[in-house]
Each structure stands twice: as structure tokens, then as C-alpha cells.
Coordinates of C-alpha atoms in Angstrom, one line a residue:
X1 CA 20.1 -21.4 7.5
X2 CA 22.0 -18.2 6.1
X3 CA 25.5 -17.8 6.5
X4 CA 26.2 -15.3 9.7
X5 CA 26.4 -11.7 8.4
X6 CA 30.0 -10.2 8.2
X7 CA 28.7 -6.4 8.7
X8 CA 32.1 -4.8 9.1
X9 CA 33.3 -7.0 5.9
X10 CA 30.4 -5.8 3.5
X11 CA 30.4 -2.1 4.6
X12 CA 34.0 -2.2 3.7
X13 CA 33.3 -3.8 0.5
X14 CA 30.5 -1.4 -0.1
X15 CA 31.9 1.9 0.8
X16 CA 34.1 2.4 -2.2
X17 CA 31.0 1.8 -4.7
X18 CA 28.6 4.0 -2.9
X19 CA 28.6 7.8 -2.2
X20 CA 30.2 9.3 1.1
X21 CA 28.2 8.7 4.2
X22 CA 25.9 6.3 2.2
X23 CA 26.9 3.1 4.5
X24 CA 25.6 3.6 7.6
X25 CA 26.8 1.3 10.7
X26 CA 25.9 3.4 13.6
X27 CA 23.4 1.7 15.8
X28 CA 21.7 5.3 16.9
X29 CA 21.4 5.8 13.2
X30 CA 20.1 2.3 12.2
X31 CA 17.3 2.8 14.6
X32 CA 15.9 5.5 12.4
X33 CA 15.3 2.4 9.7
X34 CA 13.7 0.0 12.4
X35 CA 10.2 0.2 11.4
X36 CA 7.9 1.3 8.2
X37 CA 4.5 2.9 9.0
X38 CA 3.3 -0.1 10.8
X39 CA 5.3 0.7 14.1
X40 CA 3.7 -2.0 15.8
X41 CA 6.9 -4.3 14.6
X42 CA 10.5 -3.2 14.9
X43 CA 13.6 -4.6 13.9
X44 CA 17.1 -3.0 13.9
X45 CA 18.9 -3.9 10.4
X46 CA 22.5 -4.7 10.7
X47 CA 23.6 -2.5 7.9
X48 CA 21.6 0.5 5.8
X49 CA 22.8 1.6 2.5
X50 CA 21.7 4.6 0.5
X51 CA 22.5 4.0 -3.1
X52 CA 22.1 6.6 -5.9
X53 CA 22.3 4.9 -9.0
X54 CA 20.7 1.6 -10.6
X55 CA 24.4 0.2 -10.8
X56 CA 24.9 0.9 -7.1
X57 CA 21.9 -1.0 -6.3
X58 CA 23.0 -3.7 -8.4
X59 CA 26.6 -3.7 -6.7
X60 CA 25.0 -3.8 -3.1
X61 CA 22.6 -6.9 -4.3
X62 CA 25.4 -8.8 -6.0
X63 CA 27.7 -8.3 -2.8
X64 CA 24.9 -9.4 -0.6
X65 CA 24.4 -12.6 -3.0
X66 CA 27.7 -13.5 -3.1
X67 CA 27.9 -13.6 0.9
X68 CA 24.4 -15.2 1.0
X69 CA 23.1 -12.0 3.1
X70 CA 19.6 -11.2 3.2
X71 CA 18.4 -7.5 2.0
X72 CA 15.4 -5.6 2.3
X73 CA 14.3 -2.6 0.0
X74 CA 12.8 0.6 1.4
X75 CA 11.3 3.6 0.1
X76 CA 9.9 6.4 2.1
X77 CA 8.9 3.8 5.0
X78 CA 5.1 4.6 4.6
X79 CA 3.9 1.2 4.2
X80 CA 1.4 -0.4 6.8
X81 CA 1.9 -4.0 6.7
X82 CA 5.5 -4.4 7.9
X83 CA 6.7 -5.0 4.2
X84 CA 9.7 -2.7 4.6
X85 CA 10.5 -4.3 8.3
X86 CA 14.5 -4.7 8.3
X87 CA 16.0 -7.8 8.5
X88 CA 18.2 -8.3 12.0
X89 CA 20.8 -9.8 10.3
X90 CA 20.5 -8.2 6.7
X91 CA 21.0 -4.9 4.6
X92 CA 18.5 -2.2 4.5
X93 CA 18.7 -0.7 0.9
X94 CA 17.0 2.7 1.2
X95 CA 15.9 4.0 -2.2
X96 CA 14.8 7.5 -1.1
X97 CA 17.8 9.4 -2.9
X98 CA 16.9 7.9 -6.4
X99 CA 14.0 10.7 -6.7
X100 CA 14.7 12.0 -10.2
X101 CA 11.8 12.3 -12.9
X102 CA 13.8 10.9 -16.1
X103 CA 11.5 11.7 -18.8
X104 CA 8.0 12.6 -19.3
X105 CA 6.6 11.4 -22.9
X106 CA 3.5 13.3 -23.1
X107 CA 3.0 12.0 -26.9
X108 CA 2.6 8.8 -25.4
X109 CA 1.3 9.5 -21.9
X110 CA 4.2 8.0 -20.1
X111 CA 6.7 9.0 -17.8
X112 CA 9.9 7.0 -16.6
X113 CA 10.9 7.9 -12.9
X114 CA 13.1 6.6 -10.3
X115 CA 11.8 4.6 -7.4
X116 CA 12.2 7.1 -4.9
X117 CA 10.4 9.8 -6.8
X118 CA 7.3 11.0 -4.3
X119 CA 3.9 9.9 -5.7
X120 CA 2.4 13.6 -5.8
X121 CA 5.5 15.1 -7.1
X122 CA 5.1 13.4 -10.2
X123 CA 1.2 14.4 -10.5
X124 CA 2.8 18.0 -9.9
X125 CA 5.2 17.7 -12.8
X126 CA 2.9 16.4 -15.4
X127 CA -0.1 18.7 -14.7
X128 CA 1.1 21.6 -17.0
X129 CA 0.8 19.1 -19.6
X130 CA -2.6 18.2 -19.1
X131 CA -2.0 14.7 -17.5
X132 CA -1.4 13.3 -13.9
X133 CA -0.5 9.8 -12.1
X134 CA -3.9 8.5 -11.4
X135 CA -2.9 6.2 -8.2
X136 CA -3.5 8.4 -5.4
X137 CA -2.7 6.6 -1.9
X138 CA -3.8 8.7 1.4
X139 CA 0.0 9.1 2.0
X140 CA 0.9 10.3 -1.4
X141 CA 2.6 13.3 -0.3
X142 CA 5.2 11.1 1.3
X143 CA 4.8 7.9 -0.5
X144 CA 7.3 6.8 -3.2
X145 CA 6.5 5.2 -6.4
X146 CA 8.9 2.4 -5.9
X147 CA 6.9 1.5 -2.7
X148 CA 3.4 2.2 -4.7
X149 CA 4.9 -0.7 -7.1
X150 CA 6.0 -3.1 -4.3
X151 CA 2.6 -2.9 -2.7
X152 CA 0.5 -2.6 -5.6
X153 CA -0.7 0.7 -3.9
X154 CA -4.6 1.8 -4.4
X155 CA -6.1 5.1 -3.1
X156 CA -9.3 7.0 -3.1
X157 CA -9.5 7.1 -6.9
X158 CA -8.7 3.2 -7.7
X159 CA -12.6 2.5 -7.8
X160 CA -12.6 4.2 -11.4
X161 CA -8.8 4.0 -12.3
X162 CA -7.7 1.1 -10.7
X163 CA -4.4 0.2 -8.8
X164 CA -0.6 0.6 -9.3
X165 CA -0.6 -2.4 -11.3
X166 CA -2.8 -0.7 -14.2
X167 CA -0.3 2.0 -14.5
X168 CA 3.0 0.4 -15.0
X169 CA 4.2 -0.8 -18.1
X170 CA 7.8 -1.3 -17.5
X171 CA 10.6 -1.6 -15.0
X172 CA 14.4 -1.7 -14.8
X173 CA 15.0 -4.3 -12.3
X174 CA 17.8 -5.7 -10.0
X175 CA 17.3 -9.4 -9.7
X176 CA 18.4 -11.3 -6.2
X177 CA 21.7 -12.1 -8.0
X178 CA 22.5 -8.5 -8.7
X179 CA 21.4 -8.6 -12.6
X180 CA 20.2 -5.3 -14.0
X181 CA 17.4 -6.1 -16.4
X182 CA 14.7 -4.2 -18.2
X183 CA 11.2 -5.9 -18.1
X184 CA 8.3 -4.1 -20.2
X185 CA 8.6 -0.4 -21.4
X186 CA 6.6 2.3 -22.9
X187 CA 4.4 -0.2 -25.0
X188 CA 0.9 -1.2 -23.5
X189 CA 2.1 -4.8 -23.6
X190 CA 4.4 -7.1 -24.4
X191 CA 5.0 -10.9 -25.6
X192 CA 6.0 -13.7 -23.5
X193 CA 5.2 -14.3 -19.6
X194 CA 3.7 -11.5 -17.5
X195 CA 6.9 -11.1 -15.6
X196 CA 5.5 -7.3 -14.9
X197 CA 2.6 -8.5 -13.3
X198 CA 4.7 -10.8 -11.2
X199 CA 6.9 -8.2 -10.1
X200 CA 3.9 -5.3 -9.0
X201 CA 2.8 -6.3 -5.9
X202 CA 5.3 -8.6 -5.1
X203 CA 6.4 -6.6 -1.9
X204 CA 10.1 -6.7 -2.8
X205 CA 10.5 -10.3 -2.6
X206 CA 11.5 -10.9 -6.4
X207 CA 14.1 -8.1 -6.4
X208 CA 14.3 -4.4 -6.5
X209 CA 12.9 -1.7 -9.2
X210 CA 15.2 1.0 -10.2
X211 CA 13.3 2.9 -12.6
X212 CA 9.4 2.5 -13.3
X213 CA 7.7 3.3 -16.5
X214 CA 4.2 4.4 -15.8
X215 CA 1.2 5.5 -17.5
X216 CA -0.2 9.3 -17.4
X217 CA -3.8 9.9 -17.5
X218 CA -5.3 12.9 -19.1
X219 CA -7.0 15.4 -16.3
X220 CA -10.5 15.2 -16.7
X221 CA -12.7 18.0 -18.4
X222 CA -14.5 18.4 -15.0
X223 CA -14.9 17.1 -11.4
X224 CA -17.9 17.2 -9.2
X225 CA -17.5 16.4 -5.3
X226 CA -20.2 16.3 -2.6
X227 CA -19.9 15.6 1.0
X228 CA -22.9 13.9 2.2
X229 CA -23.8 13.3 6.0
X230 CA -25.9 10.3 7.4
X231 CA -27.2 9.5 10.8
X232 CA -25.2 6.4 10.8
X233 CA -23.2 3.9 8.5
X234 CA -26.1 1.6 7.6
X235 CA -27.8 4.7 5.6
X236 CA -24.4 5.5 4.0
X237 CA -23.9 2.1 2.8
X238 CA -27.3 2.0 1.3
X239 CA -26.4 5.0 -0.9
X240 CA -23.0 3.3 -1.6
X241 CA -25.0 0.1 -2.9
X242 CA -27.7 2.5 -5.1
X243 CA -24.9 4.3 -6.6
X244 CA -23.0 1.1 -7.8
X245 CA -26.3 -0.8 -8.5
X246 CA -27.2 1.6 -11.1
X247 CA -24.2 1.2 -12.9
X248 CA -22.7 4.6 -11.7
X249 CA -18.9 4.5 -11.3
X250 CA -17.6 7.7 -9.6
X251 CA -13.8 8.5 -9.4
X252 CA -14.1 8.0 -5.7
X253 CA -16.6 7.1 -3.0
X254 CA -15.2 7.3 0.6
X255 CA -16.7 6.7 4.3
X256 CA -15.8 7.5 7.5
X257 CA -17.7 6.9 10.9
X258 CA -18.4 9.1 13.6
X259 CA -14.9 8.3 15.4
X260 CA -12.9 8.7 12.5
X261 CA -14.8 12.2 11.8
X262 CA -13.9 13.0 15.2
X263 CA -10.3 12.6 14.9
X264 CA -10.2 14.1 11.6
X265 CA -11.8 17.1 13.0
X266 CA -9.3 17.3 16.0
X267 CA -6.5 17.1 13.6
X268 CA -7.3 19.4 10.6
X269 CA -10.7 21.0 11.6
X270 CA -12.3 20.0 8.2
X271 CA -15.6 21.3 9.3
X272 CA -17.9 18.2 8.5
X273 CA -21.2 18.2 9.3
X274 CA -22.0 18.3 13.1
X275 CA -23.8 14.9 14.2
X276 CA -23.0 12.9 11.7
X277 CA -22.7 9.1 12.3
X278 CA -20.8 8.8 8.8
X279 CA -20.2 11.0 5.9
X280 CA -19.6 10.1 2.1
X281 CA -17.3 11.7 -0.2
X282 CA -18.4 11.1 -3.6
X283 CA -16.5 12.6 -6.4
X284 CA -17.3 12.2 -10.4
X285 CA -15.3 13.2 -13.1
X286 CA -14.8 13.0 -16.7
X287 CA -16.8 14.8 -19.8
X288 CA -18.8 17.7 -18.4
X289 CA -22.2 15.8 -20.2
X290 CA -21.5 12.8 -18.5
X291 CA -20.6 14.3 -14.8
X292 CA -23.5 16.2 -14.9
X293 CA -25.9 13.2 -15.4
X294 CA -23.9 11.2 -12.9
X295 CA -23.6 13.5 -10.4
X296 CA -27.6 14.1 -10.4
X297 CA -27.9 10.4 -10.0
X298 CA -25.3 10.4 -6.9
X299 CA -27.0 13.2 -5.1
X300 CA -30.8 11.6 -5.5
X301 CA -29.5 8.4 -4.1
X302 CA -27.6 9.9 -1.2
X303 CA -31.0 11.7 -0.5
X304 CA -33.3 8.6 -0.7
X305 CA -30.9 7.1 1.9
X306 CA -31.3 9.5 4.5
X307 CA -28.8 12.3 3.9
X308 CA -29.4 14.9 6.3
X309 CA -26.9 17.5 4.8
X310 CA -25.0 17.8 1.6
X311 CA -22.1 20.0 0.7
X312 CA -21.3 20.3 -3.3
X313 CA -17.7 21.8 -3.4
X314 CA -17.9 25.1 -5.2
X315 CA -14.0 25.3 -6.2
X316 CA -10.7 23.0 -5.9
X317 CA -10.4 25.1 -2.4
X318 CA -13.4 23.6 -0.8
X319 CA -12.9 20.1 -2.7
X320 CA -9.4 20.0 -1.3
X321 CA -11.0 20.7 2.4
X322 CA -13.1 17.8 1.9
X323 CA -10.4 15.6 1.2
X324 CA -8.3 16.5 3.6
X325 CA -10.3 15.4 6.7
X326 CA -10.4 12.1 4.6
X327 CA -6.7 11.9 3.7
X328 CA -5.5 12.8 7.3
X329 CA -7.5 10.1 9.0
X330 CA -4.8 7.6 9.6
X331 CA -2.4 10.2 11.4
X332 CA -5.5 11.9 12.6
X333 CA -6.3 9.2 15.2
X334 CA -3.2 9.7 17.1
X335 CA -5.3 12.9 18.5
X336 CA -7.4 10.6 20.4
X337 CA -5.8 7.3 21.0
X338 CA -2.2 6.8 21.9
X339 CA -1.5 3.8 19.9
X340 CA -3.5 2.4 16.9
X341 CA -3.4 -0.7 14.5
X342 CA -4.3 -0.1 10.8
X343 CA -6.0 -2.8 9.5
X344 CA -6.9 -3.3 5.6
X345 CA -9.4 -5.9 4.4
X346 CA -11.8 -6.3 1.3
X347 CA -15.4 -7.3 1.5
X348 CA -18.6 -7.5 -1.2
X349 CA -20.2 -4.0 -1.1
X350 CA -23.5 -5.8 -0.5
X351 CA -22.1 -7.1 3.1
X352 CA -21.1 -3.7 4.2
X353 CA -23.7 -2.7 6.8
X354 CA -23.6 -6.3 8.1
X355 CA -19.9 -6.2 8.6
X356 CA -19.7 -2.9 10.1
X357 CA -22.3 -3.9 12.9
X358 CA -20.2 -6.9 13.9
X359 CA -17.4 -4.6 13.9
X360 CA -19.0 -2.6 16.5
X361 CA -20.3 -5.8 18.7
X362 CA -16.4 -6.7 18.6
X363 CA -15.6 -3.3 20.1
X364 CA -18.1 -3.4 22.6
X365 CA -17.0 -7.1 23.4
X366 CA -13.3 -6.3 23.7
X367 CA -13.6 -2.7 25.2
X368 CA -11.6 -1.6 22.3
X369 CA -12.6 1.5 20.0
X370 CA -12.4 0.9 16.3
X371 CA -12.5 4.1 13.8
X372 CA -13.8 3.1 10.3
X373 CA -12.2 4.7 7.3
X374 CA -12.7 3.0 4.0
X375 CA -13.1 2.9 0.1
X376 CA -16.8 2.2 0.3
X377 CA -17.1 2.1 -3.6
X378 CA -15.0 -1.2 -4.0
X379 CA -15.4 -2.5 -0.3
X380 CA -11.9 -1.8 1.1
X381 CA -11.9 -1.3 4.6
X382 CA -9.5 0.6 6.9
X383 CA -10.5 0.2 10.6
X384 CA -8.2 1.6 12.9
X385 CA -8.3 -0.1 16.0
X386 CA -7.2 2.1 18.9
X387 CA -5.9 1.3 22.2
X388 CA -3.4 2.5 25.0
X389 CA -0.1 0.1 25.2
X390 CA 0.5 1.3 28.7
X391 CA -2.8 -0.1 30.2
X392 CA -2.5 -3.9 30.7
X393 CA -3.8 -6.2 28.4
X394 CA -5.3 -3.4 25.8
X395 CA -2.4 -4.0 23.2
X396 CA -3.6 -7.9 23.1
X397 CA -7.2 -7.0 23.1
X398 CA -6.8 -4.9 20.2
X399 CA -4.8 -7.4 18.2
X400 CA -7.7 -9.6 18.8
X401 CA -9.9 -7.4 17.4
X402 CA -7.7 -6.7 14.5
X403 CA -7.4 -10.4 13.7
X404 CA -11.2 -11.2 14.0
X405 CA -11.9 -8.3 11.6
X406 CA -9.6 -10.0 8.9
X407 CA -11.4 -13.4 9.7
X408 CA -14.8 -11.3 9.2
X409 CA -13.4 -10.3 5.6
X410 CA -12.7 -13.8 4.5
X411 CA -16.0 -15.3 5.9
X412 CA -18.0 -12.9 4.2
X413 CA -16.2 -13.9 0.7
X414 CA -13.4 -11.0 1.0
X415 CA -9.7 -10.6 1.2
X416 CA -6.9 -10.3 3.9
X417 CA -5.7 -7.0 2.3
X418 CA -6.7 -4.6 -0.7
X419 CA -3.8 -2.1 -0.9
X420 CA -1.4 -2.4 2.0
X421 CA 0.1 -5.8 1.4
X422 CA 0.8 -8.9 3.3
X423 CA 4.1 -8.0 4.8
X424 CA 5.0 -9.1 8.2
X425 CA 1.6 -8.3 9.7
X426 CA -0.8 -10.7 7.6
X427 CA 1.8 -13.5 6.8
X428 CA -0.4 -15.7 9.2
X429 CA -3.5 -15.1 7.6
X430 CA -2.3 -16.5 4.4
X431 CA -3.3 -20.3 5.0
X432 CA -7.1 -19.2 5.9
X433 CA -7.4 -17.8 2.2
X434 CA -5.0 -20.4 0.4
X435 CA -4.3 -23.9 0.6
X436 CA -0.9 -25.5 0.6
X437 CA -0.9 -26.2 -3.1
X438 CA -1.8 -22.4 -3.6
X439 CA 0.9 -21.4 -1.4
X440 CA 3.6 -24.0 -2.9
X441 CA 2.7 -22.6 -6.3
X442 CA 3.4 -19.0 -5.1
X443 CA 6.6 -19.8 -3.3
X444 CA 7.7 -21.9 -6.8
X445 CA 7.5 -18.3 -8.5
X446 CA 9.4 -16.6 -5.9
X447 CA 12.3 -19.3 -6.0
X448 CA 12.4 -18.7 -9.7
X449 CA 13.4 -15.0 -9.2
X450 CA 15.2 -15.7 -5.7
X451 CA 16.7 -19.3 -5.4
X452 CA 19.0 -17.9 -2.3
X453 CA 15.7 -16.8 -0.4
X454 CA 17.6 -13.3 0.4
X455 CA 15.1 -10.8 -1.2
X456 CA 13.0 -9.7 1.8
X457 CA 13.1 -13.0 3.5
X458 CA 10.2 -13.7 6.0
X459 CA 7.6 -11.7 4.5
X460 CA 4.4 -12.6 2.9
X461 CA 4.6 -16.4 3.5
X462 CA 3.4 -17.7 6.9
X463 CA 6.3 -20.4 7.1
X464 CA 9.7 -20.9 5.6
X465 CA 8.9 -23.0 2.1
X466 CA 12.0 -24.4 0.6
X467 CA 13.6 -23.4 -2.9
X468 CA 14.9 -26.3 -4.7
X469 CA 11.9 -28.8 -3.1
X470 CA 8.6 -27.3 -2.3
X471 CA 6.6 -29.6 -0.2
X472 CA 4.0 -31.3 -2.3
X473 CA 5.6 -30.6 -5.6
X474 CA 7.8 -33.0 -7.0
X475 CA 10.8 -31.3 -8.9
X476 CA 14.7 -31.3 -8.4
X477 CA 16.7 -28.3 -6.7
X478 CA 17.1 -25.3 -8.5
X479 CA 20.4 -25.4 -10.6
X480 CA 22.1 -22.6 -8.4
X481 CA 21.2 -24.7 -5.3
X482 CA 22.8 -27.7 -6.8
X483 CA 25.8 -25.9 -7.7
X484 CA 26.1 -24.5 -3.9
X485 CA 25.8 -21.1 -5.2
X486 CA 22.3 -20.4 -3.4
X487 CA 21.0 -21.5 -0.1
X488 CA 17.9 -23.1 0.9
X489 CA 15.9 -20.6 3.4

């Protein structure tokens, strides 16, 4: 077990190190940080700090390590897996004040930013030079680069451009012992172990990034976007399979079902075609000649699959309206349901119709509505399980449906998460995807970074595994454990 937390002692120690009012102990103010975007889980932290420099972050972590106090890093709090859920006896390190773009290196197509920089802010800053930051989560107007890195976030355009991992080349990083180190940089690759690959997507369990060096992508010569309406998701799914099967890789292929469309219309009046059982938003970008050829193929496949209406964006304003409905979908369901669970699983594209039909059956069996919004091009589902927590039994049935959807993804050869992470929400599903040896090996990596088990503890792994002696692995205790400088968790 970890030592009990001396909140007053730690707060007093950190007060001279941090800016005025950057140490929060008042319980009402602490409640502001009790959850991330997955409000289903709530924990009030014992202490919140808001550093403004890397040295301040390192000082906070070093103080936590010395006292064996757990810490959790938080960015904008838009995560959807409970990854930034505070520790009740720990420190929440909020990175939102570290929001400076430190450098835009146009010649090398790189930018160096602090972790609190907002995703869309970076794109707006680099567009005048002809570049942008390609990973674009639906929350890009508010989510931070540091959070994108922690969760390896994707977005609508990850089909062509990939997840955050492919766009980060270096980090300045505070280890769980409070050391400030540089990993990677502006170069494409560095010799030695791929430590950067381990850090991106580690959900804050290996330490805290204090600056991030990212790859910038050149703005495409041209962009074409079509909104195609279908009678049902099966027909839309056929169009997706045909497009990808022909070797066409659009920048994005997004699908929404009728319930998701209803929510988006109620929230932002996006004006999607009436009577649609599903819509596809397909965007193609690149060189003019390539876009013209691919867009012709895309519209032909949509017609063959039964699209009863297609709208081609005539300008950026109309394109933005198409995307407004899709990117507002998660929040929009609040217009048609008082509560909801956002799920995130991945399946092969070929089983999309089958899985969607089974989700519909689960919905009917449990009396729980499910709105489907997803990255159809790469099979990343985002079912929104709707319920009313004030009605007896609905919350429990919604959780059953949510879990059954994850089971469906695994049964069909998919994954429990595509871009939202494991966090607190999905740790219990990890043994369904991985055996004990796999989980023990993952824990060996975690223990190498964090032998004391204080960096975002209790996340990702279903049960505590000990640093020093991992079950099933014959090895000696970590030197820091033997020296009494780190504790098994």
C-alpha cells in the first residue's frame, strides 16, 4: 500500500514552487476536477496543482515520489475512458496553463508545443504557412495536444493520416521520479529503444510530457466532400466496403445512423437529408487530378449501394456544415437523452453490417436506445448508449449493453478501444484481449518507468500487478524497491 497522504504538508511544500493560487485544497474547487469527459466515474482529488513550466511539473512529481503519493496528469479533461480520473488520495497535475506554441519550424515541418496547447489552435497557427496538424479528434476545439499524446487520439481523418503516434517525433518528459528528460526530437527516427513509441498512448502511466514536438502536414491542393444519404446502415456499409475494396483511401469516411442524425439535428440544425436511416460523409483530398478520379469513384460506389441523395460541398462553409453535425454528435445526444455512455471499439470493416444489426438487437432486448456514430473507414465504432439514470434499472441495463458491444468487437476479431484509451472504464476487459503473459509483459515496461507505481495508478490494468516481482515472471526486485525508495503497488 502507498503511504497515507499528508495533503497539508505537500501543499505547503509546493506553494513556494508554484505560482500564486496554483495549489488548490478547497473541496468545492476540487470538485471541478472530479471527472473527465466520461462523467460516469467521479473521484474528488485530494490536491490539485496548476504548474506553468516543466521545472514546476518536475518539482511536483519529485515531491510526490519522495512522499510516495500518487499523481495523475490532466489536460483539458475531454477524455472518454476515465483516463484522467483523479486518485482520491493523490495529486491531480493540471497542464492547462502550459499552452504556448514554442516554435513553428516550417523548413523541417515541425512544431514544438506545450502540452496544454489546444489541437485546433495548432492548426490555425500553422495554416498561414501552408501546414496543419492532421490528427483531429471531434473535440479538437477543446482537447489538448498532451491529452492527444497520452491517449494516442485519432479523429475523422485518421483513416488516411493515422493516429497521433505517427505525428509525434519528440517529447520533453518528466519521469515518475521527477527527472526531466528529452526523448526524440525533430528527426524522423532516433537510434536505440523506441521509448517514444512506449510513451505515446501510455495514458499517463509512464510520466508526463511537458513539451511535444509534432510533425506538420502540408495543406492539400484540393478537398472534395460528399454527404450521401441511405435508407439504412447496411447500404451505407456496402458503400464503405466498396470504396476501400477498390483501393481508394479517402481522408475520411464517417457514418451516422438515424438516431445520431436526430440528435445532431436537434443540437446544431445541420440539415441532413430527411428520412435517412444513415448518412456517410466522405472526404477526399490531395492533388487535383487524384482527387477528381477518386471522388468520381466514391460517388459511383455510393450510388451503386443505394444512396438516395448526395450533396457535394460547394465551398468551405458547406463542408463545415456537413462536419458540424458529425463532430457535435457526442454532445448532441444530450438533446435526446439525459444520460449516455460513449463506447469505443474496433471491428473489421467486413463485419460492420452484422455487428450493427446485433447492436440493434441488444438495444431492443434491453429496452435501451443506441445511437451509432463512427469512423466507418477503419471500423472504429462509437456507439452512444442512451439511458435515464433517474429510472430504476436503466443505468444497469445501459452498462450491460455497453459491455456487450465491447464483447462483440472482441468476438469479431476487433479491439476494446480505437482511440479513447482503456483508462478506468475498460480495464476489466483487458483479460478478454490479452493473456496473463501479455499483461505481465506490459507491466514490466510500466515498472521500468514507474517502479513506485505512483503515475496514474489503477488505470489500464484490471488488477494491481507488483513492480519488482510480476506474477509468472522470474526476476529480482527493482533496485529502487530493494533500496526502499519505491513501493510495490
